PDB file of C-alpha atoms and ligand atoms in Angstrom:
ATOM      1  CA  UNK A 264     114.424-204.832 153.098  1.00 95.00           C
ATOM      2  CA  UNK A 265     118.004-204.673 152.949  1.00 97.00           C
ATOM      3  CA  UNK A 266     121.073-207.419 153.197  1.00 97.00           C
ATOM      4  CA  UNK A 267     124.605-206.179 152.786  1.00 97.00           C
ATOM      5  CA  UNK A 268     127.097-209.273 153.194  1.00 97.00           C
ATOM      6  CA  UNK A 269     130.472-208.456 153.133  1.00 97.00           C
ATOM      7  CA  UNK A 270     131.017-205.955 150.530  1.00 97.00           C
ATOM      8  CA  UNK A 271     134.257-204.613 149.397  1.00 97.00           C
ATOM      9  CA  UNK A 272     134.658-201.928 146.791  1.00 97.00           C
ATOM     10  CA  UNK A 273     138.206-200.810 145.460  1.00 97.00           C
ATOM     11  CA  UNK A 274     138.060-198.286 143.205  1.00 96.00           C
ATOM     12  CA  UNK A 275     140.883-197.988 140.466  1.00 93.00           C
ATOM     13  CA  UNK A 276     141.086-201.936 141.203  1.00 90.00           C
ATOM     14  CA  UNK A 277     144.220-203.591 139.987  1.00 90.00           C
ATOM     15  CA  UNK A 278     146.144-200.299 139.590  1.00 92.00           C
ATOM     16  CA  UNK A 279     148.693-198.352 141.701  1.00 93.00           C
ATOM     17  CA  UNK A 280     146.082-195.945 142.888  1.00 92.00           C
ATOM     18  CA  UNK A 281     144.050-198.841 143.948  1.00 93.00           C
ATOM     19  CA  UNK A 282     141.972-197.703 146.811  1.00 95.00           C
ATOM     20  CA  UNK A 283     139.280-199.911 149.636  1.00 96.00           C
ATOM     21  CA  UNK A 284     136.612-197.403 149.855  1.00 97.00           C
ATOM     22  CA  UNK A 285     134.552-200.333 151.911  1.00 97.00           C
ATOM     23  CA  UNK A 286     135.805-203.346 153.529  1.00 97.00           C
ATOM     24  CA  UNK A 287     133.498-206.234 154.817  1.00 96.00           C
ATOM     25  CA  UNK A 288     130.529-204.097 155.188  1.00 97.00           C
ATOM     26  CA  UNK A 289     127.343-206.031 156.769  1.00 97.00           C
ATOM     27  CA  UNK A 290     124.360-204.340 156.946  1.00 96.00           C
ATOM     28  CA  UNK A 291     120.997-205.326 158.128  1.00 97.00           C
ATOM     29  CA  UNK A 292     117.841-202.630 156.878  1.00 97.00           C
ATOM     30  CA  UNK A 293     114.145-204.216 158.197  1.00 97.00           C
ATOM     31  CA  UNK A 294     111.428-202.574 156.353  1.00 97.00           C
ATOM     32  CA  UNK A 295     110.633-199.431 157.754  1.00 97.00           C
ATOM     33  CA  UNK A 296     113.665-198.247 159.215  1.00 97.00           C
ATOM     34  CA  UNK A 297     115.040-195.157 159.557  1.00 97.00           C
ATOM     35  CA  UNK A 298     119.095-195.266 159.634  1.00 97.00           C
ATOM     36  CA  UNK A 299     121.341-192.471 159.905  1.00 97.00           C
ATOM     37  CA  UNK A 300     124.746-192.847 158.541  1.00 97.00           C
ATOM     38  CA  UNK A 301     127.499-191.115 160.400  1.00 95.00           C
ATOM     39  CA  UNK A 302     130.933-190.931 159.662  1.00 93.00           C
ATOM     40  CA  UNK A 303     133.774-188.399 158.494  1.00 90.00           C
ATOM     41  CA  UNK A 304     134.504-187.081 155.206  1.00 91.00           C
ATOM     42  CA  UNK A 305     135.716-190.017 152.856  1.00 93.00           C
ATOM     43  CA  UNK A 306     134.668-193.016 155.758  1.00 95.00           C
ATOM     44  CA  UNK A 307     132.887-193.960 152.716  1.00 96.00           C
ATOM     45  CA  UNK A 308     129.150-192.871 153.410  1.00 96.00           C
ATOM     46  CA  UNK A 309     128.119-192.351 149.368  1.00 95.00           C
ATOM     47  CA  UNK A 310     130.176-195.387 148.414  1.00 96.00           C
ATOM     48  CA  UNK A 311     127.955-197.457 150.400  1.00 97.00           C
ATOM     49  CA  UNK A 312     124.377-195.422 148.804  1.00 96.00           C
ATOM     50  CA  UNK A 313     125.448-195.471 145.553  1.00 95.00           C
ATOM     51  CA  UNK A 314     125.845-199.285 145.665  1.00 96.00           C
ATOM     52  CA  UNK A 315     122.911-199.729 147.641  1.00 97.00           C
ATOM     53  CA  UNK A 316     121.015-197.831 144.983  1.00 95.00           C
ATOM     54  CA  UNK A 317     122.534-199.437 142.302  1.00 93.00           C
ATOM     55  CA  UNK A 318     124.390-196.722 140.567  1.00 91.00           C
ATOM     56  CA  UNK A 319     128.023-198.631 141.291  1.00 93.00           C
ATOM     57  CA  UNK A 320     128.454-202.403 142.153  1.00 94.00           C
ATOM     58  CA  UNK A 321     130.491-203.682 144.954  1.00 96.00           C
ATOM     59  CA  UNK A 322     134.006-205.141 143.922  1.00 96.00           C
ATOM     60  CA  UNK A 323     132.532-208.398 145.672  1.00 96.00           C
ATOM     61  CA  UNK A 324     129.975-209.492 148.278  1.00 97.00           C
ATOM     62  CA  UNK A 325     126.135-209.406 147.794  1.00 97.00           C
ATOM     63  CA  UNK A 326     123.570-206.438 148.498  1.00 97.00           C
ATOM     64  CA  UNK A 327     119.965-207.385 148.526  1.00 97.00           C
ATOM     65  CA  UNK A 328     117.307-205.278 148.272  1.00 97.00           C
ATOM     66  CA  UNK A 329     113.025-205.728 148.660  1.00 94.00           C
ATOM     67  CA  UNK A 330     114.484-209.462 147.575  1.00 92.00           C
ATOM     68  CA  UNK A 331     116.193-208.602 144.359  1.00 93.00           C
ATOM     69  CA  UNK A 332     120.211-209.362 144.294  1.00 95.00           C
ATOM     70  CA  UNK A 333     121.677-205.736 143.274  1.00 94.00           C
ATOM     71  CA  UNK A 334     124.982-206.461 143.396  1.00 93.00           C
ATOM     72  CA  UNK A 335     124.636-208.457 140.178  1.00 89.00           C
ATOM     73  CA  UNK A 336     122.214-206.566 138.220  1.00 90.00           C
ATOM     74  CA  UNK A 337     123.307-205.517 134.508  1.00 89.00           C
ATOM     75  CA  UNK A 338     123.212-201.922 134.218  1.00 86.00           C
ATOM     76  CA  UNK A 339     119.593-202.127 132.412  1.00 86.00           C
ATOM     77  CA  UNK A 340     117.866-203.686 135.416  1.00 91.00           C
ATOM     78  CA  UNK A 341     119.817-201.482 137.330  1.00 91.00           C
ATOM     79  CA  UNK A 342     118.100-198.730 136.105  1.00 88.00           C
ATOM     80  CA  UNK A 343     114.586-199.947 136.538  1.00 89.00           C
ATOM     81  CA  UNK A 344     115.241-201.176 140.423  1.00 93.00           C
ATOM     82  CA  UNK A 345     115.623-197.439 140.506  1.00 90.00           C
ATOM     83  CA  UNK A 346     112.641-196.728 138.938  1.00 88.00           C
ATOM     84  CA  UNK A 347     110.168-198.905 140.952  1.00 90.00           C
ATOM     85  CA  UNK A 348     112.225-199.266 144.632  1.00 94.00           C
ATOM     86  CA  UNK A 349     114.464-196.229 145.174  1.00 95.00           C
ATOM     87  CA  UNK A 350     114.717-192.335 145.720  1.00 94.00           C
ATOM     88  CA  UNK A 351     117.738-190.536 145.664  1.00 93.00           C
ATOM     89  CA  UNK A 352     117.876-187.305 147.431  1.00 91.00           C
ATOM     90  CA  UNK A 353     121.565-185.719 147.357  1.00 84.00           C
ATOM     91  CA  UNK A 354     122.976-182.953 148.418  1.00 80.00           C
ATOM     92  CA  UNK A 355     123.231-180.760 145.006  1.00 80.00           C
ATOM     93  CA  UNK A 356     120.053-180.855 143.962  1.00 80.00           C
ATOM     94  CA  UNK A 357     120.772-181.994 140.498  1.00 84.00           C
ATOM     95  CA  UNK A 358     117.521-179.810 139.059  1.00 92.00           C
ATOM     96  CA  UNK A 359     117.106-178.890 135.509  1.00 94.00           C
ATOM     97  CA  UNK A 360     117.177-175.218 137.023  1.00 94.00           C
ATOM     98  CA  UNK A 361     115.308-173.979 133.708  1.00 95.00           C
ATOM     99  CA  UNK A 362     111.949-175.803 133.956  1.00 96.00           C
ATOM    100  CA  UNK A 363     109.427-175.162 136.561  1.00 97.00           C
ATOM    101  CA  UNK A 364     108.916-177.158 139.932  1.00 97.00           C
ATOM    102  CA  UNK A 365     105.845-179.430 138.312  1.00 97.00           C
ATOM    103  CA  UNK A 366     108.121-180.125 135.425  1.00 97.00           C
ATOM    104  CA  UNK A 367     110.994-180.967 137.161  1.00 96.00           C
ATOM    105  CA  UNK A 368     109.143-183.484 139.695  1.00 97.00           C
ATOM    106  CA  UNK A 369     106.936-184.546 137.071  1.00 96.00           C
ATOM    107  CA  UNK A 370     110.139-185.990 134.698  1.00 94.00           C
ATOM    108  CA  UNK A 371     111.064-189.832 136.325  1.00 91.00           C
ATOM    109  CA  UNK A 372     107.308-191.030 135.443  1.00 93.00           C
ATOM    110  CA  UNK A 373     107.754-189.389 131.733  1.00 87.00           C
ATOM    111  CA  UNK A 374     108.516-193.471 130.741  1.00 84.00           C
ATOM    112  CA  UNK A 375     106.771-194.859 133.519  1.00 86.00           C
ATOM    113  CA  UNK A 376     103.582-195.767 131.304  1.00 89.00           C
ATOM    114  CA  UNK A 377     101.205-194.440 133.221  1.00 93.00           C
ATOM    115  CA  UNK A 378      98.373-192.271 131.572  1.00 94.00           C
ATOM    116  CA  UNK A 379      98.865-188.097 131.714  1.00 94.00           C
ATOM    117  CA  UNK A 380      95.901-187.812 134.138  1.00 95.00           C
ATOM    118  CA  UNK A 381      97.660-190.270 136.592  1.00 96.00           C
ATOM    119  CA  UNK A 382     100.775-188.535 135.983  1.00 97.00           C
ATOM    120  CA  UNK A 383      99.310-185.481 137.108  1.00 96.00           C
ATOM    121  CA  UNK A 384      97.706-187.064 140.320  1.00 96.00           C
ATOM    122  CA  UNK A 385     101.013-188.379 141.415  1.00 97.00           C
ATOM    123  CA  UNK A 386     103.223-185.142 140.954  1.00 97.00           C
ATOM    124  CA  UNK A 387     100.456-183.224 142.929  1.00 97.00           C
ATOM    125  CA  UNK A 388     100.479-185.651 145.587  1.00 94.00           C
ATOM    126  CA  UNK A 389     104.238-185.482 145.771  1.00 95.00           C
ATOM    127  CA  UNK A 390     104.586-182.134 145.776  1.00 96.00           C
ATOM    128  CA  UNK A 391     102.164-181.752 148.732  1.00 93.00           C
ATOM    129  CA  UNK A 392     103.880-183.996 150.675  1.00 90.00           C
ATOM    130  CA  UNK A 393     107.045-182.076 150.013  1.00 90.00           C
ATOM    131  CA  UNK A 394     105.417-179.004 150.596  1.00 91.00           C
ATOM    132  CA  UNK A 395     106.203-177.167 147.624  1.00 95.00           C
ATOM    133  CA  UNK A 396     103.273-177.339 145.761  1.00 96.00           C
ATOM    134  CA  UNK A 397     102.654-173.782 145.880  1.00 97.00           C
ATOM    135  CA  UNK A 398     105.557-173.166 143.803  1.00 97.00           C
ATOM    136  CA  UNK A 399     104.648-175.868 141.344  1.00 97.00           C
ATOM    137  CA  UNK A 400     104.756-173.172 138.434  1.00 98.00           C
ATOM    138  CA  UNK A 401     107.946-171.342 139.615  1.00 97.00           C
ATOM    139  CA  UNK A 402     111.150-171.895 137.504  1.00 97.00           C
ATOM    140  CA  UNK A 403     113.562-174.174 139.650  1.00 96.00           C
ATOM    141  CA  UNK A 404     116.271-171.243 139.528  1.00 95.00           C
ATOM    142  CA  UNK A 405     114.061-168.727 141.095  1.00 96.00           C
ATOM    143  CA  UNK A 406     113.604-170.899 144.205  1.00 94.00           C
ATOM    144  CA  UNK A 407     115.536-170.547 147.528  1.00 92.00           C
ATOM    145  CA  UNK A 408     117.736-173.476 148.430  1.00 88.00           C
ATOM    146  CA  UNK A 409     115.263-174.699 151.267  1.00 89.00           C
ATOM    147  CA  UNK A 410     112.903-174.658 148.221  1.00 93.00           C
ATOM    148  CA  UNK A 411     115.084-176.443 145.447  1.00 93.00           C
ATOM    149  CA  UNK A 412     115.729-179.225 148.207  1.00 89.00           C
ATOM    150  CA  UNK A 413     111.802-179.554 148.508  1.00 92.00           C
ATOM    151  CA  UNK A 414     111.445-180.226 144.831  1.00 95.00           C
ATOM    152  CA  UNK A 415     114.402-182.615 144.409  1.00 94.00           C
ATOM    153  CA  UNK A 416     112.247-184.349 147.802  1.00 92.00           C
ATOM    154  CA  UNK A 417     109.497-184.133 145.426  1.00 94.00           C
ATOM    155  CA  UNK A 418     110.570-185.453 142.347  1.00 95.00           C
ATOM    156  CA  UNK A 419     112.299-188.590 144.730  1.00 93.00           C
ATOM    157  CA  UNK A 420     109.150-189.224 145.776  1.00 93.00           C
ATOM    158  CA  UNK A 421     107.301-189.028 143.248  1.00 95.00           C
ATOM    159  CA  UNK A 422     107.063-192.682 142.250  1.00 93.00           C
ATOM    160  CA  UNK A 423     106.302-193.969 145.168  1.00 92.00           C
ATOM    161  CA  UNK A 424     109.395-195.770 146.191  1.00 95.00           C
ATOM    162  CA  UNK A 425     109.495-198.015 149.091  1.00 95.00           C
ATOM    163  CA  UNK A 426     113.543-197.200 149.739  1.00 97.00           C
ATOM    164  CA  UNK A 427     114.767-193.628 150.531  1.00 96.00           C
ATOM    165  CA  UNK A 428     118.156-192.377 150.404  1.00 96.00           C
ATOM    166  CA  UNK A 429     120.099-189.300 151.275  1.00 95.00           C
ATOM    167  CA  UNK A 430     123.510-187.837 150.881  1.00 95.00           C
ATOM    168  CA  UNK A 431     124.002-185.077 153.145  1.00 92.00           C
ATOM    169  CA  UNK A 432     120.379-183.443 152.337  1.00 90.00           C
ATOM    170  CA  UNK A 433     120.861-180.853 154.785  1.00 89.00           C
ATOM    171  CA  UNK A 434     124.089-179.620 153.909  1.00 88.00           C
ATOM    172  CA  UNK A 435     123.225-176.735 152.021  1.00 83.00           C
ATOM    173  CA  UNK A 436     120.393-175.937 153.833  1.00 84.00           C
ATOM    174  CA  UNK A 437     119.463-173.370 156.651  1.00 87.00           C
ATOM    175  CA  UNK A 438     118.824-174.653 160.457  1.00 92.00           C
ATOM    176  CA  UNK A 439     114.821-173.754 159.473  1.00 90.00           C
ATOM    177  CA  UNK A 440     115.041-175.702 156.267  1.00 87.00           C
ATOM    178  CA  UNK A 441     117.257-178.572 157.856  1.00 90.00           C
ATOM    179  CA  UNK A 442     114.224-178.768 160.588  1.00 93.00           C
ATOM    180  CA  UNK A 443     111.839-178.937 157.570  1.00 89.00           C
ATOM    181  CA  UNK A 444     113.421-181.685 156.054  1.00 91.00           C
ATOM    182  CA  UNK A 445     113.777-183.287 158.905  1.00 95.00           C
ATOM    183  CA  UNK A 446     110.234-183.207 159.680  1.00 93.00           C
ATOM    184  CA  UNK A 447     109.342-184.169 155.997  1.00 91.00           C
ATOM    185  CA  UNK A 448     111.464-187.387 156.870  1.00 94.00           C
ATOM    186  CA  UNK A 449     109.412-188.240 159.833  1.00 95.00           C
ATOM    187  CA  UNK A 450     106.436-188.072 157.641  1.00 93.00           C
ATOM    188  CA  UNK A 451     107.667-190.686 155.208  1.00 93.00           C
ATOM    189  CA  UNK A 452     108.916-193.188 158.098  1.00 96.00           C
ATOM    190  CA  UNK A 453     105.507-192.925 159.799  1.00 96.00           C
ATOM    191  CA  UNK A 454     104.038-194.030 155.889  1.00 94.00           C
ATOM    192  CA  UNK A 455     106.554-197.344 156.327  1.00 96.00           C
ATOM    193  CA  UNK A 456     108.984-196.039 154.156  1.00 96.00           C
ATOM    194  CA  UNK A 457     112.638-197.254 154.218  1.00 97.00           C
ATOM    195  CA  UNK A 458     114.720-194.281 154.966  1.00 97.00           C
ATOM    196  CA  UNK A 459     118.868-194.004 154.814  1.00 98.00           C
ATOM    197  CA  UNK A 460     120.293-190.692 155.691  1.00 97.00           C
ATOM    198  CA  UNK A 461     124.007-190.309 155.322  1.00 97.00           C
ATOM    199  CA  UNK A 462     124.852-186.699 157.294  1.00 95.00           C
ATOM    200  CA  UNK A 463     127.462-185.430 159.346  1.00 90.00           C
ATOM    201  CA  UNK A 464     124.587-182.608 160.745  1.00 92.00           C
ATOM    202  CA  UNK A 465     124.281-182.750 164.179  1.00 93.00           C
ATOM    203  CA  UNK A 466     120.473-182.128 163.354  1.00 95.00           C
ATOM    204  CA  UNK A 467     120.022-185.858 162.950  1.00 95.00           C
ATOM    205  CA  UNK A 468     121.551-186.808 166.437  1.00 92.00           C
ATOM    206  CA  UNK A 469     118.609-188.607 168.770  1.00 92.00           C
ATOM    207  CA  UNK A 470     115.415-188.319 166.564  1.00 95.00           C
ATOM    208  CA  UNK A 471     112.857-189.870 167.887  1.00 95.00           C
ATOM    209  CA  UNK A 472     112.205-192.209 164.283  1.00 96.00           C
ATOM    210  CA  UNK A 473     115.692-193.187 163.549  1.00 97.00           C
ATOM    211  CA  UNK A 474     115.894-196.634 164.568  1.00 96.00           C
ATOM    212  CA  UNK A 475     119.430-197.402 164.261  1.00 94.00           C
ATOM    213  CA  UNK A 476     123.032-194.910 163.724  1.00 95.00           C
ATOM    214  CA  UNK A 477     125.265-196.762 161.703  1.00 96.00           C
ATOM    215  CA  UNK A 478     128.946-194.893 162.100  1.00 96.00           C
ATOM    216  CA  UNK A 479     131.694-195.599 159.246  1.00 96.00           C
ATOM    217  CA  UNK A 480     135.411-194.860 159.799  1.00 96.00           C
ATOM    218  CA  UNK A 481     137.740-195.451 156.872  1.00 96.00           C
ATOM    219  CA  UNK A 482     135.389-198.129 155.103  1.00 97.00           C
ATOM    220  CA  UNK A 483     134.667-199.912 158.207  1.00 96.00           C
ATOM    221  CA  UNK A 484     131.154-199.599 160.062  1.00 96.00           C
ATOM    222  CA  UNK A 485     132.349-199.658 163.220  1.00 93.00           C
ATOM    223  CA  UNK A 486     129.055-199.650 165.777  1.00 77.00           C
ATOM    224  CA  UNK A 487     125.743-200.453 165.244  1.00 52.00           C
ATOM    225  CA  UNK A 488     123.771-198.793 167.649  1.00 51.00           C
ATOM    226  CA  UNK A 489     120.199-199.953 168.117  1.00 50.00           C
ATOM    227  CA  UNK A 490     117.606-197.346 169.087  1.00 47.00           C
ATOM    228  CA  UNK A 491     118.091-193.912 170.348  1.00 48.00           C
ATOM    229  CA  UNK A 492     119.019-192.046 173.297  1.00 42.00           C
ATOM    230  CA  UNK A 493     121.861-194.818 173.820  1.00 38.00           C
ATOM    231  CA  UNK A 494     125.158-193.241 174.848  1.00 37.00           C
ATOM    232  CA  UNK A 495     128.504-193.827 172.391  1.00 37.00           C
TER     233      UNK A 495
HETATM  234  N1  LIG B 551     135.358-192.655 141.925  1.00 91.06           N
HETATM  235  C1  LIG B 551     136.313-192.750 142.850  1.00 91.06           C
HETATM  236  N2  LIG B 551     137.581-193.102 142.518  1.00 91.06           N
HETATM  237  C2  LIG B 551     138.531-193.222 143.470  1.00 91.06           C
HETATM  238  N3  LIG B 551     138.333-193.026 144.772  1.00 91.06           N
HETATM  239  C3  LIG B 551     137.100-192.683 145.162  1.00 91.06           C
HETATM  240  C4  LIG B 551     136.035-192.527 144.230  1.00 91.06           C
HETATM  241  N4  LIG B 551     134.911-192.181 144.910  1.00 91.06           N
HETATM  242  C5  LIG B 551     135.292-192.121 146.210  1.00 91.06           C
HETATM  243  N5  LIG B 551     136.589-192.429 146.367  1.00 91.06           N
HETATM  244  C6  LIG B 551     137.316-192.478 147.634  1.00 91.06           C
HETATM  245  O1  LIG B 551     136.660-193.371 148.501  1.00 91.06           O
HETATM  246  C7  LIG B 551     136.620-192.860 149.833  1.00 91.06           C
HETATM  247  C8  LIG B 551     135.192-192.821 150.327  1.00 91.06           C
HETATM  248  O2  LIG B 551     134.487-191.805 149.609  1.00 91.06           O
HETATM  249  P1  LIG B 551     132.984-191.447 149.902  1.00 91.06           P
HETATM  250  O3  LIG B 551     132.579-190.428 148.907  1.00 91.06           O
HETATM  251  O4  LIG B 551     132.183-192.700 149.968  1.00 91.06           O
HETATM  252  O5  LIG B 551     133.086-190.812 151.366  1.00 91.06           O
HETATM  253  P2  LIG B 551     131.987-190.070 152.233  1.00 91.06           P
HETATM  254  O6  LIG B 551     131.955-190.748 153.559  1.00 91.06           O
HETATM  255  O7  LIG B 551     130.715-189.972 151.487  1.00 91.06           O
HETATM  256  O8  LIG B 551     132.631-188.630 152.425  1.00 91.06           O
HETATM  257  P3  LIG B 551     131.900-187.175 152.487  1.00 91.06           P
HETATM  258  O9  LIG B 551     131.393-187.042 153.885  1.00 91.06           O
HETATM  259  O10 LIG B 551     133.039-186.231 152.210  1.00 91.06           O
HETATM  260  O11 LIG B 551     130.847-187.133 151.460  1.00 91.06           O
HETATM  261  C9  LIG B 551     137.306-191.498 149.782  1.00 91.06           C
HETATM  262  O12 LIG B 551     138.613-191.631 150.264  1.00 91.06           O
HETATM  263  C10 LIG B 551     137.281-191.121 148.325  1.00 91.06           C
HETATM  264  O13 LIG B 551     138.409-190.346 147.991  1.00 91.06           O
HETATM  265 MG1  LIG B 552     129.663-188.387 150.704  1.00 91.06          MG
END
């Protein structure tokens, strides 16, 4: 699902300030995997999502994803790789806090193409599986945190991507609401979905559906463990 072959990125590249957020990074993803990504603050954790998502391109090296080179895309097929293969779930919700739950999930498929009716069928579907739905006519900024998290699940979701990702998700969130997301995650690995976590919570240590911990120090990835339960 996923090829990462040595990829640098330098921001402020060719400048005094010039800085190797990531430095040969290979990555292997199979379809279906859960990873978590571990590291310390600045190991370069949402470097390596944001490229993989195709919001930032490596300074060189090649990231494939569901067979399409990303590394390369122009910023226009950027934007619909994100549309068909990938959710983004971050850490600050990034909700338009004035319009309800329904409207905020509802809003990637508003170009999409798809009819009202289907539109309708997919946000309800998302939203159950998010469990929020029962707040689907609340306004975004009357909802508790644990909420707000569930919608911004909910409006990732919501077109069916094959490719989830996750910048600290649980960092704002109670231990109840961590556990919640936690078992939403489960959920979507047992429907094959592709999921990347990047958390420092202790939460995420030895879950049973995380396949592989991938631990980053200073731009490196510096273990690769396979399976769970192994020791450091
Ligand atoms: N736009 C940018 N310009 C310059 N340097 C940046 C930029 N974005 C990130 N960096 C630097 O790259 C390094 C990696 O940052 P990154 O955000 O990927 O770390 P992280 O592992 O996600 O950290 P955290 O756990 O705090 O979120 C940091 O030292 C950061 O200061
Ligand atoms: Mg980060």
């Amino acid at each position: 699902m996923i090829e990462i072959k040595d990829v640098y990125k330098t921001y402020n590249e060719g400048t005094p300030e010039a800085f190797d957020a990531l430095k040969a990074i290979d990555l292997h993803v199979n379809k279906g995997e859960s990873v978590v990504l571990s590291g310390v603050s600045g190991s370069g954790k949402s470097t390596l999502l944001s490229l993989i998502a195709g919001l930032d391109k490596p300074s060189s090296g090649k990231i494939t994803v569901d067979n399409e080179l990303i590394s390369k895309l122009p910023d226009m097929h950027a934007s619909a790789y994100r549309a068909k293969t990938v959710g983004v779930i971050f850490q600050h919700f990034n909700l338009l806090e004035a319009l309800s739950v329904e409207e905020n999930v509802m809003a990637p498929l508003i170009h999409s193409g798809y009819d009202l009716v289907k539109i309708r069928e997919m946000t309800e579907k998302s939203m159950s599986l998010a469990s929020i739905l029962h707040k689907k006519n609340a306004e975004v900024k009357a909802l508790s945190g644990g909420e707000k998290q569930r919608c911004a699940i909910a409006r990732a979701l919501v077109h069916e991507p094959k490719l989830i990702l996750c910048d600290e998700p649980t960092a704002n969130l109670d231990r109840a609401n961590s556990l919640k997301f936690i078992e939403i995650l489960h959920a979507l690995h047992d429907m094959g979905k592709t999921i990347i976590v990047a958390t420092h919570d202790p939460l995420f240590e030895g879950l049973s559906f995380v396949n592989k911990v991938v631990h980053m120090e200073d731009g490196n990835i510096v273990n690769k463990e396979q399976g769970v339960g192994s020791s450091e």
